[in-house]
Short mmCIF file of C-alpha atoms in Angstrom, two decimals:
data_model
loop_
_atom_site.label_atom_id
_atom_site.label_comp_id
_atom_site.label_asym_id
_atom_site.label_seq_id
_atom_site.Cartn_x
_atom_site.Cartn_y
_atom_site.Cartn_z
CA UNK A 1 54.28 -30.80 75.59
CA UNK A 2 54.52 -31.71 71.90
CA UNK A 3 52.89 -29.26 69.42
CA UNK A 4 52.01 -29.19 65.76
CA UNK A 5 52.70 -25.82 64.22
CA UNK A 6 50.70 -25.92 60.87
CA UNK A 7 52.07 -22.97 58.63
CA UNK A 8 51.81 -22.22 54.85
CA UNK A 9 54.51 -21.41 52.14
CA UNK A 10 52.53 -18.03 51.47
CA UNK A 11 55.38 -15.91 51.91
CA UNK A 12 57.58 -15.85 54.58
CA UNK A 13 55.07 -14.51 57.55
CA UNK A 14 53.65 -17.50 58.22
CA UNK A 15 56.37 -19.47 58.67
CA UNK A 16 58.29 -16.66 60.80
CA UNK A 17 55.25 -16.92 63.36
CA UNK A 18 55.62 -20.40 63.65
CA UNK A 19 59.09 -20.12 64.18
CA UNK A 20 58.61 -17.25 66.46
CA UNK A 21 56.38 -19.31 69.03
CA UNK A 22 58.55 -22.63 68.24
CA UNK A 23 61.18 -20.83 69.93
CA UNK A 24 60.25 -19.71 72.76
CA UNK A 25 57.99 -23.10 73.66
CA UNK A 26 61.39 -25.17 72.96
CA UNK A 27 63.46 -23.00 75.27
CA UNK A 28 60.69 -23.99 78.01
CA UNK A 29 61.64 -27.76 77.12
CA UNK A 30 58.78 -28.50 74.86
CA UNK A 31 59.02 -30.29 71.74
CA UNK A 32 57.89 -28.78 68.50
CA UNK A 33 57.55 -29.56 64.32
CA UNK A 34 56.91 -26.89 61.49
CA UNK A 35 54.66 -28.41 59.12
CA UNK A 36 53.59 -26.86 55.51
CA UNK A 37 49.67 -27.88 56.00
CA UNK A 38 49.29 -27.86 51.89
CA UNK A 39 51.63 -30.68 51.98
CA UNK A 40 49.05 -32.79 53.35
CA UNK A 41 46.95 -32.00 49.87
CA UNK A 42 50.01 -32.82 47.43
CA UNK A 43 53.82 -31.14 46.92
CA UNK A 44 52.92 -29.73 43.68
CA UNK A 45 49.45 -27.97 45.05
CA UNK A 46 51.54 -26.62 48.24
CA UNK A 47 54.22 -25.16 44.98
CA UNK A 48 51.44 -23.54 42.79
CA UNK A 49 49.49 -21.97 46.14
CA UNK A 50 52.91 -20.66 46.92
CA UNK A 51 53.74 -19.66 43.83
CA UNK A 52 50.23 -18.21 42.71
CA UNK A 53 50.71 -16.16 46.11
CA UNK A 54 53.54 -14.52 45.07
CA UNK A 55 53.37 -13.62 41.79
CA UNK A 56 49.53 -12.05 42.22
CA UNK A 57 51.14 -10.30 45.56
CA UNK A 58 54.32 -8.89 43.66
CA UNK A 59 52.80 -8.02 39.85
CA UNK A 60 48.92 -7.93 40.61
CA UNK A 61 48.49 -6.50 43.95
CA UNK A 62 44.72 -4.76 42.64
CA UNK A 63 43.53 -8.58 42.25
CA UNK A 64 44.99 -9.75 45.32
CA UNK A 65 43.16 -6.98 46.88
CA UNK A 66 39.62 -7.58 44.93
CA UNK A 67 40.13 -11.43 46.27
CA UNK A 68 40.62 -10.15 49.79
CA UNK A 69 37.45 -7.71 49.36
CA UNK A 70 35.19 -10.99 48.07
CA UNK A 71 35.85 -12.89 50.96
CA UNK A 72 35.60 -10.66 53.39
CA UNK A 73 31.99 -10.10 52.03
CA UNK A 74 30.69 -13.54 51.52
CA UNK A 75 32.54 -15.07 54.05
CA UNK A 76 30.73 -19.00 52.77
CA UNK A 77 33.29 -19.30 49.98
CA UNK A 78 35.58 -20.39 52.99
CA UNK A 79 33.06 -22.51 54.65
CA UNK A 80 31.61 -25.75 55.49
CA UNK A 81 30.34 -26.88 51.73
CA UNK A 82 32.38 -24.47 49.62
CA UNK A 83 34.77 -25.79 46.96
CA UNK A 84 37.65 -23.81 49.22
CA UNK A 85 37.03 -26.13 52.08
CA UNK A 86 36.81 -29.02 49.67
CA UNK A 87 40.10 -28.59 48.12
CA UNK A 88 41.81 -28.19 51.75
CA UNK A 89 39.90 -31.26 53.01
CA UNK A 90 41.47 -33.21 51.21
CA UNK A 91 44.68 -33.34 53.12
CA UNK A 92 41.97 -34.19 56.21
CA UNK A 93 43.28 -37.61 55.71
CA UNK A 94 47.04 -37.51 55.95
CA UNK A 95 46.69 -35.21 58.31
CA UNK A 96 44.92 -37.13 60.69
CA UNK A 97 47.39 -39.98 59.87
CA UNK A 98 50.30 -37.60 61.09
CA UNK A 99 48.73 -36.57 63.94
CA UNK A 100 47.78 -40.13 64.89
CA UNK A 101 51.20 -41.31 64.41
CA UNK A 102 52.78 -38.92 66.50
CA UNK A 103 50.93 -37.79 69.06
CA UNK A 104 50.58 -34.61 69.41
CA UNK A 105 49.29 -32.82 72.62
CA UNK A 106 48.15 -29.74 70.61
CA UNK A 107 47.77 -28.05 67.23
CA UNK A 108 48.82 -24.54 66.34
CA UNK A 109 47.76 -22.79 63.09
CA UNK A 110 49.20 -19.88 61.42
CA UNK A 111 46.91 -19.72 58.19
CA UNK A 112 43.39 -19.86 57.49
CA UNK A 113 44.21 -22.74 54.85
CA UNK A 114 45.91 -24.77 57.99
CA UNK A 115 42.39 -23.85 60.87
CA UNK A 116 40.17 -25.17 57.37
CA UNK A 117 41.84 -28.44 57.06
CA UNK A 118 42.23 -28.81 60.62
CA UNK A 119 38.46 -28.55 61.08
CA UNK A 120 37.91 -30.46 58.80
CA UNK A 121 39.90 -33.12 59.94
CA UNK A 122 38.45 -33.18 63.27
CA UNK A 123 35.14 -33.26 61.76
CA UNK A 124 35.54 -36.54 59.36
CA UNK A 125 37.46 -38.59 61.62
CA UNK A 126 35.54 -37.33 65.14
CA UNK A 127 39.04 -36.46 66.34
CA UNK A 128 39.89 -34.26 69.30
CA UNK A 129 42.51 -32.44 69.64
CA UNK A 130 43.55 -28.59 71.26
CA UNK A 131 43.46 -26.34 68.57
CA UNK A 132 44.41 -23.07 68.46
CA UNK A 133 44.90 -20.01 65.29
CA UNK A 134 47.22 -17.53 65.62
CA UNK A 135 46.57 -14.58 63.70
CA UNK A 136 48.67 -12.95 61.30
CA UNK A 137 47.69 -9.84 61.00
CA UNK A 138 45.67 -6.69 62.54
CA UNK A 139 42.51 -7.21 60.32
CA UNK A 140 39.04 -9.15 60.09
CA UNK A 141 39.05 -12.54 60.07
CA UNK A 142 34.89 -13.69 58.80
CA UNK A 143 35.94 -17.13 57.84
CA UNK A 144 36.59 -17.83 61.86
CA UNK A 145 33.07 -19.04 62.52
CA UNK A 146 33.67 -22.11 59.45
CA UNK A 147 36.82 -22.97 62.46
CA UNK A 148 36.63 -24.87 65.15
CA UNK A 149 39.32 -23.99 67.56
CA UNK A 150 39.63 -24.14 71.19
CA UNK A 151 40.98 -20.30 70.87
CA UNK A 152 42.46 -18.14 68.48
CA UNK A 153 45.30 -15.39 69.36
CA UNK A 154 44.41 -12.30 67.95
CA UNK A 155 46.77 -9.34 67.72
CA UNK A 156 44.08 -6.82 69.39
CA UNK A 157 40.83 -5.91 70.92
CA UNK A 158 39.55 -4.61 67.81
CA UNK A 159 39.49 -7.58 65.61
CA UNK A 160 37.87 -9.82 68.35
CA UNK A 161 34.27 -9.60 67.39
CA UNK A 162 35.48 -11.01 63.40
CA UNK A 163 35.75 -14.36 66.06
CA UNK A 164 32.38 -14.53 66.46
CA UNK A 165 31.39 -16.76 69.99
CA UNK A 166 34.95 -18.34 69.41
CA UNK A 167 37.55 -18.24 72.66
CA UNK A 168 39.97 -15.10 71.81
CA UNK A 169 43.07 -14.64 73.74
CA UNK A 170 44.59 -10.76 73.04
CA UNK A 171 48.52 -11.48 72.18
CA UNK A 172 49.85 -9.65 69.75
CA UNK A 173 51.28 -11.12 66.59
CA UNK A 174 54.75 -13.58 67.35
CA UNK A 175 57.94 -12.00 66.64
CA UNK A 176 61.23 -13.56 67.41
CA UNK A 177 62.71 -12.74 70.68
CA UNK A 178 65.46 -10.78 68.95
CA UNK A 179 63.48 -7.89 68.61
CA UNK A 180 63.20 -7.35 72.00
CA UNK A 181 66.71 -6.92 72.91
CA UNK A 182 67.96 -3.88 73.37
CA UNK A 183 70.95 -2.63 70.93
CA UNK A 184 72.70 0.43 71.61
CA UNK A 185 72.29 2.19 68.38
CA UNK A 186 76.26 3.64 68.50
CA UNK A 187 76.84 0.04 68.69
CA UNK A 188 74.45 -1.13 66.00
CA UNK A 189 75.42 1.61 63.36
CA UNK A 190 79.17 0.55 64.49
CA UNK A 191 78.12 -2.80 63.48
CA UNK A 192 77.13 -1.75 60.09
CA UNK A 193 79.56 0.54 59.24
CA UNK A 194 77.66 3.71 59.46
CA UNK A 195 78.84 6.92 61.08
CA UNK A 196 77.30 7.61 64.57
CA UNK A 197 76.40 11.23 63.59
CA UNK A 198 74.44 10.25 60.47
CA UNK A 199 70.69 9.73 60.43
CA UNK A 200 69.80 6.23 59.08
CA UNK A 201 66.71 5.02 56.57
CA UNK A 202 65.78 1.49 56.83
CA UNK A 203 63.48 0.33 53.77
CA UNK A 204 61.95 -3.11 53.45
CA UNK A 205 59.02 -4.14 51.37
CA UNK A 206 58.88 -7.89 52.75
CA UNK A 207 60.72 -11.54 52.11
CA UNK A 208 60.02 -10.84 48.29
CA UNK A 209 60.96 -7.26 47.70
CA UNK A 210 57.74 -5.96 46.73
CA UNK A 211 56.08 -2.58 45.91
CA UNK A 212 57.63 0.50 44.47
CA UNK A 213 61.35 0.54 46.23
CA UNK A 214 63.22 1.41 42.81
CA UNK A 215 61.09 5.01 42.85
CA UNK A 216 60.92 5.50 46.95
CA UNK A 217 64.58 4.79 46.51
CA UNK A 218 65.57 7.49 43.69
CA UNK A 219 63.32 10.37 45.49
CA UNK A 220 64.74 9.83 48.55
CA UNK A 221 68.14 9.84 47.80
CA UNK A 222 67.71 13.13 45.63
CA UNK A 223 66.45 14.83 48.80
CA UNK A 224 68.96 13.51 51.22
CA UNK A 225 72.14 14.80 52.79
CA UNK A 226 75.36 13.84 53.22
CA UNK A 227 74.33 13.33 57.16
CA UNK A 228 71.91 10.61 56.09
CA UNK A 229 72.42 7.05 54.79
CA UNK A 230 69.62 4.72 53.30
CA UNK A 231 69.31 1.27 53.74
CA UNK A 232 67.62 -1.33 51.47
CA UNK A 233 66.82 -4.76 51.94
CA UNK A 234 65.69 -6.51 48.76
CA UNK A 235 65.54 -9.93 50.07
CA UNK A 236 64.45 -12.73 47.75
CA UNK A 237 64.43 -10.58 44.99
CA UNK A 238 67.35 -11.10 42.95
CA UNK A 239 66.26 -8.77 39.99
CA UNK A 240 65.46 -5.62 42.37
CA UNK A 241 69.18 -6.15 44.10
CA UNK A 242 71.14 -6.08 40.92
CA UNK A 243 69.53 -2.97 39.34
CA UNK A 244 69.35 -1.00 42.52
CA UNK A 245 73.37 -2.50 43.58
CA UNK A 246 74.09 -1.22 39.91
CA UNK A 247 72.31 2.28 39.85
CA UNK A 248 73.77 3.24 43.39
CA UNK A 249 77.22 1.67 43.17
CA UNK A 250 79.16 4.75 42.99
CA UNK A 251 76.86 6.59 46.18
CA UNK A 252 78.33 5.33 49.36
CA UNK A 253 75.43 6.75 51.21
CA UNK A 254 73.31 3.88 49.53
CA UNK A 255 73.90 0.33 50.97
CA UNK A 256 71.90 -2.24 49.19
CA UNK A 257 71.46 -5.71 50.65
CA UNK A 258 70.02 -8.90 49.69
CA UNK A 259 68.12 -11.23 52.10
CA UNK A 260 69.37 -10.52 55.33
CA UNK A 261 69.59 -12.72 58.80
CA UNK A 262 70.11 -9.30 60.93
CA UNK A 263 66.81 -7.60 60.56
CA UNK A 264 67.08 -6.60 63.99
CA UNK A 265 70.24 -5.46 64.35
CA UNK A 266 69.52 -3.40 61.65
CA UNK A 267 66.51 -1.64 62.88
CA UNK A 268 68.37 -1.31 65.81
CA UNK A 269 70.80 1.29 63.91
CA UNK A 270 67.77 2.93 62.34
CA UNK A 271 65.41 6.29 62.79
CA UNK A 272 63.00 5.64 60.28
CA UNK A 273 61.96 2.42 58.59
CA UNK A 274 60.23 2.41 55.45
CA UNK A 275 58.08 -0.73 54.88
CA UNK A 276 54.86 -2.17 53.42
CA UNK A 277 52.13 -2.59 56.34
CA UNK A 278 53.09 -6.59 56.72
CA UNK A 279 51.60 -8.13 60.01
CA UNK A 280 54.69 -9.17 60.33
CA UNK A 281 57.22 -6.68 59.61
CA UNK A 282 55.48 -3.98 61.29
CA UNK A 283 55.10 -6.04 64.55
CA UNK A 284 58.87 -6.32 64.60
CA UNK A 285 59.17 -2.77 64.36
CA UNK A 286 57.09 -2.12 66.92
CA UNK A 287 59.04 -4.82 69.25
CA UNK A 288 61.87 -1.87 68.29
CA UNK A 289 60.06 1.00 69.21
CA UNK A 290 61.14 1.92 65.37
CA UNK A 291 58.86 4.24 63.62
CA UNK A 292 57.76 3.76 60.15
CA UNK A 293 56.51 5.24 57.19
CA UNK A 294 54.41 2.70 55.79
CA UNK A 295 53.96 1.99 52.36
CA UNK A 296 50.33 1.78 50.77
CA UNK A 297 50.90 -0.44 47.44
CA UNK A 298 48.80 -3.54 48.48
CA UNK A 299 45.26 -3.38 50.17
CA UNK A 300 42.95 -6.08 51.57
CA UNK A 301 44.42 -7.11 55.52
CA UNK A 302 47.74 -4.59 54.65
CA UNK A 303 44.80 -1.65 54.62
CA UNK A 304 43.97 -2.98 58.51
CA UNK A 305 47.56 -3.02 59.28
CA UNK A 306 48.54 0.53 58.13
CA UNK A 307 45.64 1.79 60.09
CA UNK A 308 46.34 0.73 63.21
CA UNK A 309 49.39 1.55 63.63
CA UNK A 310 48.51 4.83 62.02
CA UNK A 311 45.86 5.10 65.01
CA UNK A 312 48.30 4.04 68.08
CA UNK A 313 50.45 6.97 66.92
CA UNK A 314 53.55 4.56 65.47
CA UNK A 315 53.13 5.25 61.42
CA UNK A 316 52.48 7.34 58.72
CA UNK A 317 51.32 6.16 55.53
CA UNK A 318 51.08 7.25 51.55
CA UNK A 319 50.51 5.62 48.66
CA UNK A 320 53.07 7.48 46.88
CA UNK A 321 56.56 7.34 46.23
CA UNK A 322 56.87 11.38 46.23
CA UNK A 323 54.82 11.59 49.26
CA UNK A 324 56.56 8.49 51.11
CA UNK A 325 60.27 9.96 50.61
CA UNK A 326 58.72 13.82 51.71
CA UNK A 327 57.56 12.33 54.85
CA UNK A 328 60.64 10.26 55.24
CA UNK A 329 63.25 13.29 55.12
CA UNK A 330 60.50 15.50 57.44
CA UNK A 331 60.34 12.53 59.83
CA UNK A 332 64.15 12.23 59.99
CA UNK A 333 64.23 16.31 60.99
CA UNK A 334 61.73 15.84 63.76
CA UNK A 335 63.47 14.18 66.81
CA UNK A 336 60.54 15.13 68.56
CA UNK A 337 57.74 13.59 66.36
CA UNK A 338 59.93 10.27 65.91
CA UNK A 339 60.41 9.82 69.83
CA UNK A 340 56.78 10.01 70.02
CA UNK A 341 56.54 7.54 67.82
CA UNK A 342 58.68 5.31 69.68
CA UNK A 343 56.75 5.96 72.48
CA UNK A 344 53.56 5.21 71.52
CA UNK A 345 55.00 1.64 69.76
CA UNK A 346 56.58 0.53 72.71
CA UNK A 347 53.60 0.91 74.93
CA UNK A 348 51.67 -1.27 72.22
CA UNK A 349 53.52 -3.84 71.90
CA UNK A 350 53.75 -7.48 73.47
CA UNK A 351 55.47 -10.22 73.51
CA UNK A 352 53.07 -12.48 72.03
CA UNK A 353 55.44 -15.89 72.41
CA UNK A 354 56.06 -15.22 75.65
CA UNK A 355 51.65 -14.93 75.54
CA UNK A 356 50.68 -17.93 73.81
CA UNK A 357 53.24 -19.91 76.07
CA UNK A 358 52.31 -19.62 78.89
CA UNK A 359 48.63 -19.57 78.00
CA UNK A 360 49.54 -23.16 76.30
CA UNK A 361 51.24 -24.31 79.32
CA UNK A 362 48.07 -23.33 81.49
CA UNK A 363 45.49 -24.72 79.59
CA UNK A 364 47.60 -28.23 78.71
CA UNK A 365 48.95 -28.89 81.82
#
């Protein structure tokens, strides 16, 4: 087979669920391409959408969340007719040209803005091609009906009905097959340089380091022991690693790193992991049977996130740096409580690659 993976340069989630299903479909023998769908449109509009993302994501998470709450109640401004669907119609064109040229046997899209031009495409140019969504994240999706897709991948059971009379196909979210593997976590805290005997805090707040980190960060470490170490990725963000590298420089129970490749190794070493409710980042956890204490700072499809994992048993959640570092140093005295948690992950979780594979393989055979 040869697929079309149609992501977006919205942060890094996107892309890593591409990636995630690229793999495993290549190690069948399949060929695959990664395209940025607001390419299509222009390089500068696929920049400022990127851009616009993460700057109103990082600094303005309340509008980002009002924007989420408008569309979720007039789902139109996404549809058929709406200046939305205009703007990502106009990549219909190259897009068809591309997909002309090479042939593809299928379409995958990780991003509403990819299914929008996609249908659109189809529609102008009375194209057919398999098409299929793969969502994101645990939440609503009302803009589905305005897609046309031959099925869409939804994480769970509970989101199916936002699909309206379209196919759904219960997956999971894609997570690289790295989380699966099983690390001994001797070997893993080994790895890292961290005594066996000493508990270990993972915190992450995404690709871009968002969210309050710099206060989580000071109140846990002020309740912590000598047994414990804390972990913190800061990934793209440059600013957050220098002031938090400089503050804790002299603590050698405080490791701060920058954007990472080992993610999994490191959650391997962990007991707690301290995160935002990404769809994501929380998916790879629970590929680790890790459990979290999730961070509340950003609403809209982060608010469906936090809950369901707060309802399968695998999370708590605050939106408070006070509360978030009290739950983290109670969590990290509860072995029973945090094998629970594990628990109750790892009977959630699938391997949603592994899914959409073979369901692709079925269906386009």
């Amino acid at each position: 087979m040869k697929i079309l993976l149609l992501s977006c340069n919205t942060g890094q989630g996107h892309n890593s669920v591409a990636n995630a299903v690229v793999e495993t479909l290549e190690n069948r023998g399949n060929t695959c391409e990664i395209v940025d769908a607001l390419g299509f449109i222009s390089e500068r509009t696929s920049k400022f959408v990127s851009w616009g993302h993460s700057f109103i994501y990082c600094h303005c998470p309340s509008v980002f969340s009002v924007g989420y709450g408008v569309t979720e109640k007039h789902p139109k401004m996404l549809g058929e007719g709406s200046m939305a669907y205009w703007l990502f119609g106009r990549g219909s064109e190259d897009l068809y040209n591309y997909c002309q040229e090479h042939c593809f046997d299928a379409v995958i899209c990780t991003h509403v803005f990819a299914a929008l031009m996609l249908t659109d495409m189809q529609r102008a140019y009375n194209y057919s091609i398999k098409s299929y969504f793969v969502a994101t994240d645990y939440s609503t999706y009302p803009w589905a009906p305005a897609c046309t897709m031959d099925a869409f991948f939804i994480p769970a059971e509970s989101v199916a009905e936002s699909f309206g009379d379209g196919v759904t196909v219960t997956t999971g979210i894609p997570v690289y097959q790295r989380f699966f593997q099983e690390l001994d976590k001797t070997e893993a805290k080994k790895a890292l340089n961290i005594a066996e005997y000493k508990k270990h805090i993972l915190v992450m707040c995404g690709s871009m380091g968002c969210g309050p980190i710099e206060e989580i960060t000071k109140r846990i470490v002020s309740g912590m022991t000598d047994s414990c170490v804390l972990s913190i990725i800061c990934g793209t963000n440059e600013r957050l690693y220098n002031r938090l590298s400089t503050a804790y420089q002299s603590n050698p129970n405080v490791i701060i790193h920058g954007f990472v490749r080992n993610v999994h190794e490191m959650m391997s070493a962990a007991d707690i992991y301290v995160t935002k409710p990404g769809g994501i980042s929380t998916t790879e956890a629970m590929a680790k049977g890790l459990p979290m204490v999730l961070v509340d700072a950003v609403a809209g499809c982060e608010d469906y996130n936090m809950h369901h994992f707060q309802e399968i048993g695998g999370a708590v959640a605050s939106k408070e740096p006070k509360e978030i570092a009290e739950l983290c140093l109670e969590l990290l005295e509860n072995d029973a409580q945090r094998e629970q948690m594990r628990q109750n992950l790892l009977r959630n979780r699938k391997n949603s690659a592994v899914i959409i594979c073979d369901y692709l393989q079925e269906h386009l055979s």
